PDB file of C-alpha atoms in Angstrom:
ATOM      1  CA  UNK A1251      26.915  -8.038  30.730  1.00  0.00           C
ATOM      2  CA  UNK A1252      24.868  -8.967  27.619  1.00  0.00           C
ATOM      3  CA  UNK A1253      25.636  -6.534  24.648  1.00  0.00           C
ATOM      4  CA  UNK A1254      23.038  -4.362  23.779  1.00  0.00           C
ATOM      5  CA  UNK A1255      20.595  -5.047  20.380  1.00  0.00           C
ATOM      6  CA  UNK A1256      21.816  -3.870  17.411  1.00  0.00           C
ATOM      7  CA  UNK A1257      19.733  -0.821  16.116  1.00  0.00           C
ATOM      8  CA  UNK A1258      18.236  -2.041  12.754  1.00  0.00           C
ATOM      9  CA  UNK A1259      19.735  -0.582   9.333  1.00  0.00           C
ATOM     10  CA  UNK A1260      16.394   1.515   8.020  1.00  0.00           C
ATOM     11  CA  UNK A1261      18.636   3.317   4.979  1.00  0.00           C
ATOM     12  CA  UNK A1262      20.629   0.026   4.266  1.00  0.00           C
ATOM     13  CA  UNK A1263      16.916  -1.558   4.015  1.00  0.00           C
ATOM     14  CA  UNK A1264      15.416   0.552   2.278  1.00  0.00           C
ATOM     15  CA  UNK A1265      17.876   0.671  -0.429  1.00  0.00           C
ATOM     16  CA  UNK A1266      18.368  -2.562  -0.970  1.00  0.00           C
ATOM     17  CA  UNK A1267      15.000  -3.176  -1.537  1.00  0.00           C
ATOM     18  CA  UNK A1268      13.632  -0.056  -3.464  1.00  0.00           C
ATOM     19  CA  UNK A1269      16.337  -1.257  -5.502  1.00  0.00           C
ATOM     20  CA  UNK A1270      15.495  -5.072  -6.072  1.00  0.00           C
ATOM     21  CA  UNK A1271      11.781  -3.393  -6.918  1.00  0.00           C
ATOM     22  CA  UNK A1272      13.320  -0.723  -9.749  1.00  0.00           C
ATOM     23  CA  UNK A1273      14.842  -3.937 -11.137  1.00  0.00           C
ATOM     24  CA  UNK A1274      12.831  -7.036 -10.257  1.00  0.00           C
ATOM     25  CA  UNK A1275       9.075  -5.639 -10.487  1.00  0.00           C
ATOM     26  CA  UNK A1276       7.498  -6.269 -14.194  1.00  0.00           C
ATOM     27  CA  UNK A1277       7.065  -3.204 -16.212  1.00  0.00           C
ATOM     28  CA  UNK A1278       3.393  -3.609 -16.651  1.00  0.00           C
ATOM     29  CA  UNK A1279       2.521  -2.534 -13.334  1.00  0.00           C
ATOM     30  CA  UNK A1280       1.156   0.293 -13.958  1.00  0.00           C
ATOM     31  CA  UNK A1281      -0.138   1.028 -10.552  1.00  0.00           C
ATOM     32  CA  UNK A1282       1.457  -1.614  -7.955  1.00  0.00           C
ATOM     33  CA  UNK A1283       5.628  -0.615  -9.237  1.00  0.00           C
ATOM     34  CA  UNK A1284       7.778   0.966  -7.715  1.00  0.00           C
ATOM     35  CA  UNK A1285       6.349   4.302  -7.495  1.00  0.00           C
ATOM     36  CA  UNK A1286       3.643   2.665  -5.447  1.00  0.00           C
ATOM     37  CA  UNK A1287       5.890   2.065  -2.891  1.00  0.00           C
ATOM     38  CA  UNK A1288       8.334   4.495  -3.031  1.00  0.00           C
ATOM     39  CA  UNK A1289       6.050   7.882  -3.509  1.00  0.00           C
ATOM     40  CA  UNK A1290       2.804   6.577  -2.408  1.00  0.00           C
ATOM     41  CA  UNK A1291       2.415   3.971   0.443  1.00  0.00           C
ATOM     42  CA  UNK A1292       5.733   4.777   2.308  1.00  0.00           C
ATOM     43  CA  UNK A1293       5.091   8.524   2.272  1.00  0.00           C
ATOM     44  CA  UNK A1294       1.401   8.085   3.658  1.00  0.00           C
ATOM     45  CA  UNK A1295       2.977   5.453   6.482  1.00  0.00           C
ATOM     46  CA  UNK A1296       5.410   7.826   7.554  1.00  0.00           C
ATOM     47  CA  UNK A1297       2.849  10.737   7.980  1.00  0.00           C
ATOM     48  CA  UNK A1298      -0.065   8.425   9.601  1.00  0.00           C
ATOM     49  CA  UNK A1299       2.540   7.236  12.152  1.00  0.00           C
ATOM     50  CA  UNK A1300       3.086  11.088  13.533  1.00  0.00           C
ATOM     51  CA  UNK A1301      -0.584  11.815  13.348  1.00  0.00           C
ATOM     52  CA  UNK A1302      -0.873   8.725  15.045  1.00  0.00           C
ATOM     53  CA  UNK A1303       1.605   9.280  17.873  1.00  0.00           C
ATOM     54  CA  UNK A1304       3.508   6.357  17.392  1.00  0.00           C
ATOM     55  CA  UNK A1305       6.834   5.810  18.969  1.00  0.00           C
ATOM     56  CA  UNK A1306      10.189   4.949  17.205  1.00  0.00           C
ATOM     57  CA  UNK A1307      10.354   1.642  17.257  1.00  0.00           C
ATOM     58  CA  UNK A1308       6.451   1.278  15.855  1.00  0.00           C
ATOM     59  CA  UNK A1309       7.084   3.697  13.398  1.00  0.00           C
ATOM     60  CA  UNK A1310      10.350   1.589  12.460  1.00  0.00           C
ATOM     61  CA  UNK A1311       8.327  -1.157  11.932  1.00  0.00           C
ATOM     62  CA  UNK A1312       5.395   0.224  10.144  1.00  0.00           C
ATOM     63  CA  UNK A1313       7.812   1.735   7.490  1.00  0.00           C
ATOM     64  CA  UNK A1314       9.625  -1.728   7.015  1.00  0.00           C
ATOM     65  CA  UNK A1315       6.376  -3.449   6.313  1.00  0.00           C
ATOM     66  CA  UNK A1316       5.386  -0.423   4.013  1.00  0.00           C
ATOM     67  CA  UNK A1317       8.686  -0.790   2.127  1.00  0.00           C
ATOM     68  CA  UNK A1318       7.828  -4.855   1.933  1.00  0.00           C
ATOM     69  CA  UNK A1319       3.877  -4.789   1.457  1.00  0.00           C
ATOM     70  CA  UNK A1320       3.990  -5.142  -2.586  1.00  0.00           C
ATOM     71  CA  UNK A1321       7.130  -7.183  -2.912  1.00  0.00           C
ATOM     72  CA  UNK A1322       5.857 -10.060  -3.871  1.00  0.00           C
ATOM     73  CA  UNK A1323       4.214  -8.386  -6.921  1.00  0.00           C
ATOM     74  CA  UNK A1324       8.125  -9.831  -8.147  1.00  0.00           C
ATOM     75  CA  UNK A1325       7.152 -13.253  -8.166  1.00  0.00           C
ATOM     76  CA  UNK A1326       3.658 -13.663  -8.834  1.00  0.00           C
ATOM     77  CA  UNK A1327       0.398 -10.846  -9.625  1.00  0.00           C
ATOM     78  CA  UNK A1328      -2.301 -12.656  -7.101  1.00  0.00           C
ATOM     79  CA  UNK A1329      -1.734 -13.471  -3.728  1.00  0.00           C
ATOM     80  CA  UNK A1330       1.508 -12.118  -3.169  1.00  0.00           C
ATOM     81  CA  UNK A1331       1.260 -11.028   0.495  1.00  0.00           C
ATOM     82  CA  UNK A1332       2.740 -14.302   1.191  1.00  0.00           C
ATOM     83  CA  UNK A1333       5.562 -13.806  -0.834  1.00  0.00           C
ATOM     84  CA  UNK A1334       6.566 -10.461   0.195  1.00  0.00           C
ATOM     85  CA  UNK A1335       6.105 -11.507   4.195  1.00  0.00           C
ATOM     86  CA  UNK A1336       8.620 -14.658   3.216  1.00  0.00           C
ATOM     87  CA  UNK A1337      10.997 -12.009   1.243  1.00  0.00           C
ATOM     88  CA  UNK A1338      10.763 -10.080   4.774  1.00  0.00           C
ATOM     89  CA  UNK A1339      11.695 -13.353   6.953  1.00  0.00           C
ATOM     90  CA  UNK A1340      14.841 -14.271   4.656  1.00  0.00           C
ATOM     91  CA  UNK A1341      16.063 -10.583   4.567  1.00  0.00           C
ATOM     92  CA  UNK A1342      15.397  -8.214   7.035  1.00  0.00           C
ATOM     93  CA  UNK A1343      18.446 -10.485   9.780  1.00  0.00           C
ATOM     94  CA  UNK A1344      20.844  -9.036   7.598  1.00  0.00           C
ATOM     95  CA  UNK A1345      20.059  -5.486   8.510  1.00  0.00           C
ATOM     96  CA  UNK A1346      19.561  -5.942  12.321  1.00  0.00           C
ATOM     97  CA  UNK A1347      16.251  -6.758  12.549  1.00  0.00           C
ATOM     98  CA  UNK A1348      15.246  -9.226  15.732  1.00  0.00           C
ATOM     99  CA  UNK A1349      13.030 -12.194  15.060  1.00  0.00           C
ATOM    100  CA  UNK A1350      10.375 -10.586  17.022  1.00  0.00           C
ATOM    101  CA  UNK A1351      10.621  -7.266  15.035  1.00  0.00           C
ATOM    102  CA  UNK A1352       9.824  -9.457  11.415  1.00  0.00           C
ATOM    103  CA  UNK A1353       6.919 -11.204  12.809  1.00  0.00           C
ATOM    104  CA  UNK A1354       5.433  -8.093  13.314  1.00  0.00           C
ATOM    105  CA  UNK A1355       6.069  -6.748   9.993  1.00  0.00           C
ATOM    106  CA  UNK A1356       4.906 -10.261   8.247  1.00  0.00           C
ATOM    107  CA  UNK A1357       1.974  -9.899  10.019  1.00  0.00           C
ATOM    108  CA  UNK A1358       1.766  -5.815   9.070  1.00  0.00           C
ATOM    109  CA  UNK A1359       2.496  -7.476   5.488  1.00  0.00           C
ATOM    110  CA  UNK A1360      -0.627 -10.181   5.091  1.00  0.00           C
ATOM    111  CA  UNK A1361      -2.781  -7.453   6.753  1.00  0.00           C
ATOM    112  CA  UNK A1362      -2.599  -5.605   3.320  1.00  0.00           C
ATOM    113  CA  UNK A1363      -4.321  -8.456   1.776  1.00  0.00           C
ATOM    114  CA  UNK A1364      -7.975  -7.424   0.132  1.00  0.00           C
ATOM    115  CA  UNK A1365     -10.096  -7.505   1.847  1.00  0.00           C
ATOM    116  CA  UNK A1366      -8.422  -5.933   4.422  1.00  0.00           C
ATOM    117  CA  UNK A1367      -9.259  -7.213   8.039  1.00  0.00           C
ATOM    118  CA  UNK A1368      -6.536  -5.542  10.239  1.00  0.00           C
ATOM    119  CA  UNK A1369      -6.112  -5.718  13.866  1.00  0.00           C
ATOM    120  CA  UNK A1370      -4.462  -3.874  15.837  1.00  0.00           C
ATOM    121  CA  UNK A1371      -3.377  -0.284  15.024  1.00  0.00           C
ATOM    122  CA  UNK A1372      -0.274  -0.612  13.454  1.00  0.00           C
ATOM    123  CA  UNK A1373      -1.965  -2.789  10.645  1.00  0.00           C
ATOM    124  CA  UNK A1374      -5.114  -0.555  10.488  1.00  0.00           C
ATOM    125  CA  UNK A1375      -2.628   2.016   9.553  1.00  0.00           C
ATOM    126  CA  UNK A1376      -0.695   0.193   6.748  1.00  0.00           C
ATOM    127  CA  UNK A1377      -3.585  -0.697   5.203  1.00  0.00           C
ATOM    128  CA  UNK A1378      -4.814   2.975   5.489  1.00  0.00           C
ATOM    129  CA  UNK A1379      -1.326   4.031   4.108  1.00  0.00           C
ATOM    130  CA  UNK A1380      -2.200   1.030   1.523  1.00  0.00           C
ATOM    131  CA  UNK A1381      -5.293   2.935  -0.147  1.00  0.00           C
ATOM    132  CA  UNK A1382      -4.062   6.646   1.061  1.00  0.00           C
ATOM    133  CA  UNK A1383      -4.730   7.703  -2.921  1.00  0.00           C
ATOM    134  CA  UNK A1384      -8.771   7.142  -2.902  1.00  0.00           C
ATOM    135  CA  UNK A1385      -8.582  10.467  -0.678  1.00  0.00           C
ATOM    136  CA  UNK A1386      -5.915  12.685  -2.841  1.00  0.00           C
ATOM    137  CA  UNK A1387      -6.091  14.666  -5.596  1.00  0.00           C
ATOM    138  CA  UNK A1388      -4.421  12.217  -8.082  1.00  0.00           C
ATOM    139  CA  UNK A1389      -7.250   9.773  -7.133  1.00  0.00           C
ATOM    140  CA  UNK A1390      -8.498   9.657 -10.857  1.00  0.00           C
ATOM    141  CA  UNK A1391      -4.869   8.972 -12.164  1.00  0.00           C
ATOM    142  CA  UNK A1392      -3.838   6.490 -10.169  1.00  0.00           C
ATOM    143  CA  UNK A1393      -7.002   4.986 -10.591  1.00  0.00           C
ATOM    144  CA  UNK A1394      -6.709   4.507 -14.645  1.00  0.00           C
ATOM    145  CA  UNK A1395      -3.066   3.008 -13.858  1.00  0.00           C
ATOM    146  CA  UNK A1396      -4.734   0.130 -12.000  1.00  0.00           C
ATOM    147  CA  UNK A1397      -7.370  -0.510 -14.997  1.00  0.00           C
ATOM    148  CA  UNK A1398      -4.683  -0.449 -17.354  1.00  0.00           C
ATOM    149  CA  UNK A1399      -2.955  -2.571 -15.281  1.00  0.00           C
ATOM    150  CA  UNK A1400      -5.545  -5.260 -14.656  1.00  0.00           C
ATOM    151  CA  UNK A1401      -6.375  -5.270 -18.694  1.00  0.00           C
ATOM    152  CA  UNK A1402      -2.680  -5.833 -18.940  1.00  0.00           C
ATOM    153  CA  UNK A1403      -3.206  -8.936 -17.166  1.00  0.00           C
ATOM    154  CA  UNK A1404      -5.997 -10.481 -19.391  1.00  0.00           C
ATOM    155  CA  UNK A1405      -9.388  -8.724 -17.683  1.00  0.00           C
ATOM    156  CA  UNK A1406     -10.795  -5.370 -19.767  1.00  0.00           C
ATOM    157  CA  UNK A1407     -13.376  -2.865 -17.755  1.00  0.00           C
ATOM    158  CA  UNK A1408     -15.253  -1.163 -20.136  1.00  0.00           C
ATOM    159  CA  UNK A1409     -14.758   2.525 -18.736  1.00  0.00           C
ATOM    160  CA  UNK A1410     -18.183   3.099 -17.368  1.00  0.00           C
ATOM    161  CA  UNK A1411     -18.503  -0.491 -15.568  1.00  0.00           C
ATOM    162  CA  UNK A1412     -14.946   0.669 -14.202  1.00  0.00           C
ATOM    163  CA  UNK A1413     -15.970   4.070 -13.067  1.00  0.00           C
ATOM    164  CA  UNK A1414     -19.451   2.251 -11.672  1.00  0.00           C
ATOM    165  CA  UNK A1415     -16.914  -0.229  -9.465  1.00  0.00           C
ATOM    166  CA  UNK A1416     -14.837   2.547  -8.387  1.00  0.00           C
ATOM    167  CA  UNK A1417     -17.713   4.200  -6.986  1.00  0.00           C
ATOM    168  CA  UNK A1418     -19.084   1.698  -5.007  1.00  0.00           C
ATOM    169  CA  UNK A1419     -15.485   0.903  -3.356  1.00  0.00           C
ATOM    170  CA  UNK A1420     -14.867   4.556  -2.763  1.00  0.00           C
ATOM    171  CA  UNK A1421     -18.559   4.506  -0.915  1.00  0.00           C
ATOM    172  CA  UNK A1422     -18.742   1.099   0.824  1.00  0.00           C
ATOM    173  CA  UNK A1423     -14.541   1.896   1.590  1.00  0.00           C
ATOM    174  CA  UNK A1424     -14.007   2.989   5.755  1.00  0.00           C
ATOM    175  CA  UNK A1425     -10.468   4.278   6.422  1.00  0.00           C
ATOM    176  CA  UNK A1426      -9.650   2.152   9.853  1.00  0.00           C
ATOM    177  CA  UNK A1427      -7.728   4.911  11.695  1.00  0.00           C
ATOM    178  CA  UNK A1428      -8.583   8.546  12.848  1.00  0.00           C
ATOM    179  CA  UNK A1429      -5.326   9.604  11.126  1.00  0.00           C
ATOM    180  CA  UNK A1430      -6.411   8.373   7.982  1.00  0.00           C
ATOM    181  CA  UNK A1431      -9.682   9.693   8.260  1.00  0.00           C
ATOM    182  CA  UNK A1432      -8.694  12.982   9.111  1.00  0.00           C
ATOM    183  CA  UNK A1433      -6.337  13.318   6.580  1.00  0.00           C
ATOM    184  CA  UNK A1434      -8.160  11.734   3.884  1.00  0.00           C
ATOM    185  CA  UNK A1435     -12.016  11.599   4.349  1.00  0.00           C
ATOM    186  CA  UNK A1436     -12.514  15.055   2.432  1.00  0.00           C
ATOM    187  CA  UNK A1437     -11.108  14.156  -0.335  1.00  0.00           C
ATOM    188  CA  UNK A1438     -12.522  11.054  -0.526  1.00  0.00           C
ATOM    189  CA  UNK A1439     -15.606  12.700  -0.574  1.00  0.00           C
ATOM    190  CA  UNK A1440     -14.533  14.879  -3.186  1.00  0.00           C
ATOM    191  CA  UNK A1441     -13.252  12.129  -5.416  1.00  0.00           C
ATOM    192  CA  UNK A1442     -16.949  10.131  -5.049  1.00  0.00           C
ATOM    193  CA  UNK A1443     -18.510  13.176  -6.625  1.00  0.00           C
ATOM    194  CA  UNK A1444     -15.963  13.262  -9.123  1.00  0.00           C
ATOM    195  CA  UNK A1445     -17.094   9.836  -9.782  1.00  0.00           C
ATOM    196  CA  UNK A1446     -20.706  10.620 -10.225  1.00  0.00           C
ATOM    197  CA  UNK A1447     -20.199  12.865 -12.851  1.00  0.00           C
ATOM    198  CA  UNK A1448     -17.915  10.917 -14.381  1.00  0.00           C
ATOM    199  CA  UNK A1449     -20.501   8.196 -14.700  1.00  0.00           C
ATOM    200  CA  UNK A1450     -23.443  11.007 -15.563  1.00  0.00           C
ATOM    201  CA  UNK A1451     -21.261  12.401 -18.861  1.00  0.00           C
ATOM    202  CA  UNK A1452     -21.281   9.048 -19.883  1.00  0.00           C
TER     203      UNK A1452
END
């Protein structure tokens, strides 16, 4: 009788690798560090997959590629979706993952690559999870710790060609799920208006 498949280790996981991002992850990330991750994208994955409906082993998976998604932001600033979804393949066997389980994730992983052009729910909802903030109330905040953190690596926005950019992703942007858009489509709104004025003081 074949043994049964070894649940995977979610807590062993995820410490390991908020860990390796506390440490690994360059300080001038301003808005793709650890608290990304951690407080941001993981939280908004965890509550799209129960507005969603999805079971436990979807949700298990959508969390792991959450946890993975900016990972490669330790080796390299562009691109990195490849490096994270490799990170995935070489370490998720250790905690009981199946081979089936991290092709799914590496696949959740690339998804998150702008532009985003998901398929299937489970990515539409990572990448919602992915740009959850242009709908909350810190929307402004986080949204100065990116600019700081793309002048930090060589390119300066003057503030109202920043705020002018912002507004036309915010407007042109279409959360992919009902979750997301439920959750999130009012204060998107909101944070467009914001925007506008913004752009009219100046």
């Amino acid at each position: 009788m074949p043994m049964p498949l070894s649940k995977p280790d979610w807590e062993g996981v995820r410490a390991y690798l908020l860990e390796r991002l506390a440490l690994e992850l360059p300080a001038d990330l301003h808005y793709h560090g650890l608290h990304h991750t951690r407080d941001d994208v993981l939280p908004a994955a965890e509550t799209l997959a129960t507005r969603a409906g999805l079971d436990a082993e979807e949700t298990l998976l959508l969390k792991t590629a959450a946890l993975y998604h900016d990972a490669g932001f330790m080796f390299r600033y562009a691109d990195n979706e490849a490096l994270a979804a490799a990170l995935a393949g070489q370490t998720l066997p250790r905690f009981g993952y199946e081979p089936e389980q991290i092709q799914v994730i590496q696949a959740l992983i690339e998804a998150t690559h702008m532009p985003q052009y998901p398929i299937g729910l489970l990515q539409e909802l990572l990448c919602d999870a992915d740009l959850d903030s242009l709908g909350r109330e810190d929307f402004l905040e986080t949204s100065h710790s990116l600019r700081r953190e793309i002048e930090a690596h060589g390119t300066f926005i003057p503030l109202q060609e920043w705020y002018s950019r912002q507004l036309e992703f915010l407007t042109l942007h279409r959360y992919f799920t009902e979750a997301a858009r439920t959750l999130r489509n009012a204060g998107k709104e909101r944070n467009i208006a914001i925007l506008q004025h913004r752009l009219e003081e100046l």
